[in-house]
Amino acid sequence: MAEPTFRAPKGTRDILPPDSGRLRALIGEFARIAELSGFGEVVSPMFEDIGVFLRLGETTDVVTKEMFDFLDKGDPPQHFALRPELTASICRAYAEHRPVPPWKIWYEGPQFRYEQPQAGRYRQFTQVGVEVLGADDPQVDIDVIALGWEFYAALGLRQVELVINSMGDASSRPAYIDTLTAYLRDHRDELSAQSQVTLDRNPLRVLDSKRAEDQVVIDAAPSMVDHLNEECGEHFAVVRAGLDSLGIPYSMSPRLVRGFDYYTKTVFEFVGEALGGAQNAVGGGGRYDGLVEDLGGPATPGIGFALGVDRILLACDAEGVFAAPPPSVGVFVVDVTGGSHALDVCQRLRAGGVGADRAYGGRSMKAQMKVADRSGAPYAAIIGEDEVAAGEVTLRDLRGDSGQRRIALDDLVSDVRSLIQN
Ligand code: AMP
C-alpha cells in the first residue's frame, strides 16, 4: 500500500469498527450506571475561554504546558483552549446556570492535552465522569467512589485497585505544606534535579514524582493525613468507614496528591493492575470545595472523578473482558436475480427491527457470500429466480450448523427475530 498523504495527528487515533462499537458500549454502560444513581448528562462545549482552565492552577502541568489554545477571528480576538478535562467546564456551567444543588451530573467526551504520546497516553483521549456540586456531606464522597468501583466491576474488570488520600482544606493545608517544605528542603540534595525545581514551585507535587532517585525521600516525608484539622479528619474517617461498610477495598497513599491544584479533602485514584507500567491510572478524582467560587460562582463544595476510557479498554484487553459487541446486522441479503429484491427485503427486515445489509454492484453469488461472511451476520437470505417465483427466500445459517431452508417472505422477519432471540 502506498504511504498515505496525511495521517491522523500525532497522539490521536481513528477508532474504527469494531473498536468504535466497544467504545460506544462502554459509554452506554457508564450512562446506565450513572443514571441509576440519579445523575443526568451534561453536554458542554469542547472549548472554553482559556480563563476557565487557568483557574485550575498555575502549577498544574495540564494548564501550563499541555493546553491546545488558539485565538479566534474576532476583533479583538478571544483566547480559547480545547478542554483538557471537564471539571472546570462543569463548574463554569454551574456558576452560569445556577441549578438547584445538589447537582449530580455525568459526562463523556474527548479531552485534549499536548503530551508526549506513548502507550495509554494520547493528545486526544476520551473520559467519562461524574461531578456532584453543592453537597459537602462525606456520604457523597462514598457514593461517588462506589459508582466508579461498580462501573469497573460491571465491565468485568477484577484487577482495579482503589487508592485514597486526604488533601485537607484551606485551613489545614498551609501548616502541612510548611512542614513538608521544611522537610524537603532539608533533603534537597537527595532529590532529582526536576524535583528540586518542583520543590520551589509546588512542594506537594514532589510527592507525585515517580523518579527512582526521589523515592527514599518521599517514603519518609511527613504525611497530610497526620496533619488534618478536626473537620477534615472526621470527613475522611466517615469516607473510610463507608467504603469499609460497602466492602470496597482500598489502600491509603500519602503520595497521592493528584495532578490538579484544586483538590481538597478526599482524593482517589483507580489503578489498573493488569496494565503494568507507568500509564496504569484508569481514573481519578477528588473533592474541590473552592473551584466554583474561583470561577465566579457562589461558594459551592464539589466532588467528582474522570475515568480514562482509552486506558480502561486497554485494561479490558489485558484482563480479557468486555469484548466488542456482536455486529448488529442479523441478515445479509444475497440477491442473485440482479433485480431490486435486495432493496425490498432489506427494507422489510429493517422495518421489522432486524439489522440487514446487502452487497452492491450485481456481483456473483460466490462474491456476495464472501461479503456476507465478512459482515458477521448470523444469517444470509438468498434470493434467486426460484425464490422470487415462490414468494420465498432461502435462509442460510452462516455461523451454526442448521444449514438452510426455504421460508415464505412474509415469515422472514418473525422467523429471524425468534432465531436471533434464541
Ligand atoms: P486526570 O484528568 O488527569 O485526573 O485523568 C483522569 C484519567 O484520565 C486518568 O486516570 C487516565 O485514565 C485518563 N488520562 C489522563 N490523561 C490521559 C492521556 N493523555 N491519554 C489517555 N488517558 C488519559
PDB file of C-alpha atoms and ligand atoms in Angstrom, residues 11 13 62 66 84-87 107 111-128 152 258-260 262-263 268-270 275 279-285 305-312, ligand 1:
ATOM      1  CA  GLY A  11      -1.143  11.458  19.656  1.00  0.00           C
ATOM      2  CA  ARG A  13      -6.139   7.856  16.548  1.00  0.00           C
ATOM      3  CA  VAL A  62      -2.068  20.332  32.199  1.00  0.00           C
ATOM      4  CA  GLU A  66      -0.240  20.995  27.754  1.00  0.00           C
ATOM      5  CA  PRO A  84      -8.012  19.346  28.870  1.00  0.00           C
ATOM      6  CA  GLU A  85     -10.603  17.989  31.337  1.00  0.00           C
ATOM      7  CA  LEU A  86     -14.246  18.604  32.175  1.00  0.00           C
ATOM      8  CA  THR A  87     -14.433  19.570  35.836  1.00  0.00           C
ATOM      9  CA  TYR A 107     -20.407  13.432  31.075  1.00  0.00           C
ATOM     10  CA  GLN A 111     -10.233  15.817  26.119  1.00  0.00           C
ATOM     11  CA  PHE A 112      -7.107  17.395  24.647  1.00  0.00           C
ATOM     12  CA  ARG A 113      -3.651  17.624  26.178  1.00  0.00           C
ATOM     13  CA  TYR A 114      -0.369  18.353  24.436  1.00  0.00           C
ATOM     14  CA  GLU A 115       1.510  15.441  25.992  1.00  0.00           C
ATOM     15  CA  GLN A 116       4.332  13.196  24.788  1.00  0.00           C
ATOM     16  CA  PRO A 117       2.316  10.329  23.317  1.00  0.00           C
ATOM     17  CA  GLN A 118       3.051   6.778  24.452  1.00  0.00           C
ATOM     18  CA  ALA A 119       1.058   3.619  25.117  1.00  0.00           C
ATOM     19  CA  GLY A 120      -2.047   4.739  27.026  1.00  0.00           C
ATOM     20  CA  ARG A 121      -1.181   8.446  26.747  1.00  0.00           C
ATOM     21  CA  TYR A 122      -2.680  10.431  23.887  1.00  0.00           C
ATOM     22  CA  ARG A 123      -3.223  14.039  22.855  1.00  0.00           C
ATOM     23  CA  GLN A 124      -6.915  13.353  22.312  1.00  0.00           C
ATOM     24  CA  PHE A 125      -8.485  10.831  24.666  1.00  0.00           C
ATOM     25  CA  THR A 126     -11.958  10.095  25.964  1.00  0.00           C
ATOM     26  CA  GLN A 127     -13.126  10.423  29.539  1.00  0.00           C
ATOM     27  CA  VAL A 128     -16.357   9.552  31.284  1.00  0.00           C
ATOM     28  CA  TYR A 152     -15.188  -1.214  36.553  1.00  0.00           C
ATOM     29  CA  ARG A 258      -3.273  14.179  42.029  1.00  0.00           C
ATOM     30  CA  GLY A 259      -2.209  16.454  39.191  1.00  0.00           C
ATOM     31  CA  PHE A 260      -4.512  19.417  39.794  1.00  0.00           C
ATOM     32  CA  TYR A 262      -7.796  22.438  43.130  1.00  0.00           C
ATOM     33  CA  TYR A 263      -8.337  19.308  45.227  1.00  0.00           C
ATOM     34  CA  PHE A 268      -8.615   8.939  44.980  1.00  0.00           C
ATOM     35  CA  GLU A 269      -7.254   7.053  42.034  1.00  0.00           C
ATOM     36  CA  PHE A 270      -8.208   3.787  40.360  1.00  0.00           C
ATOM     37  CA  LEU A 275      -1.782  -2.603  32.690  1.00  0.00           C
ATOM     38  CA  GLN A 279       0.322   4.630  32.481  1.00  0.00           C
ATOM     39  CA  ASN A 280      -1.774   2.444  34.760  1.00  0.00           C
ATOM     40  CA  ALA A 281      -4.134   5.037  36.288  1.00  0.00           C
ATOM     41  CA  VAL A 282      -7.534   4.217  34.809  1.00  0.00           C
ATOM     42  CA  GLY A 283      -9.317   7.031  36.642  1.00  0.00           C
ATOM     43  CA  GLY A 284      -9.110   9.511  39.432  1.00  0.00           C
ATOM     44  CA  GLY A 285     -10.877  12.294  41.188  1.00  0.00           C
ATOM     45  CA  PHE A 305     -13.998  11.800  39.034  1.00  0.00           C
ATOM     46  CA  ALA A 306     -12.848  11.303  35.461  1.00  0.00           C
ATOM     47  CA  LEU A 307     -12.104   7.856  34.094  1.00  0.00           C
ATOM     48  CA  GLY A 308      -9.842   7.334  31.086  1.00  0.00           C
ATOM     49  CA  VAL A 309     -11.825   5.316  28.574  1.00  0.00           C
ATOM     50  CA  ASP A 310      -8.872   4.515  26.288  1.00  0.00           C
ATOM     51  CA  ARG A 311      -6.898   3.093  29.192  1.00  0.00           C
ATOM     52  CA  ILE A 312      -9.906   1.228  30.586  1.00  0.00           C
TER      53      ILE A 312
HETATM   54  P1  AMP B   1      -6.921  13.376  35.132  1.00  0.00           P
HETATM   55  O1  AMP B   1      -7.965  14.219  34.445  1.00  0.00           O
HETATM   56  O2  AMP B   1      -5.508  13.763  34.773  1.00  0.00           O
HETATM   57  O3  AMP B   1      -7.176  13.193  36.577  1.00  0.00           O
HETATM   58  O4  AMP B   1      -7.066  11.939  34.483  1.00  0.00           O
HETATM   59  C1  AMP B   1      -8.132  11.058  34.737  1.00  0.00           C
HETATM   60  C2  AMP B   1      -7.907   9.809  33.910  1.00  0.00           C
HETATM   61  O5  AMP B   1      -7.913  10.156  32.519  1.00  0.00           O
HETATM   62  C3  AMP B   1      -6.558   9.158  34.138  1.00  0.00           C
HETATM   63  O6  AMP B   1      -6.618   8.282  35.228  1.00  0.00           O
HETATM   64  C4  AMP B   1      -6.340   8.421  32.828  1.00  0.00           C
HETATM   65  O7  AMP B   1      -7.027   7.186  32.853  1.00  0.00           O
HETATM   66  C5  AMP B   1      -7.001   9.332  31.815  1.00  0.00           C
HETATM   67  N1  AMP B   1      -5.998  10.164  31.115  1.00  0.00           N
HETATM   68  C6  AMP B   1      -5.418  11.314  31.530  1.00  0.00           C
HETATM   69  N2  AMP B   1      -4.577  11.794  30.612  1.00  0.00           N
HETATM   70  C7  AMP B   1      -4.608  10.933  29.572  1.00  0.00           C
HETATM   71  C8  AMP B   1      -3.952  10.877  28.286  1.00  0.00           C
HETATM   72  N3  AMP B   1      -3.108  11.817  27.879  1.00  0.00           N
HETATM   73  N4  AMP B   1      -4.250   9.822  27.464  1.00  0.00           N
HETATM   74  C9  AMP B   1      -5.114   8.856  27.857  1.00  0.00           C
HETATM   75  N5  AMP B   1      -5.756   8.870  29.029  1.00  0.00           N
HETATM   76  C10 AMP B   1      -5.510   9.889  29.885  1.00  0.00           C
END
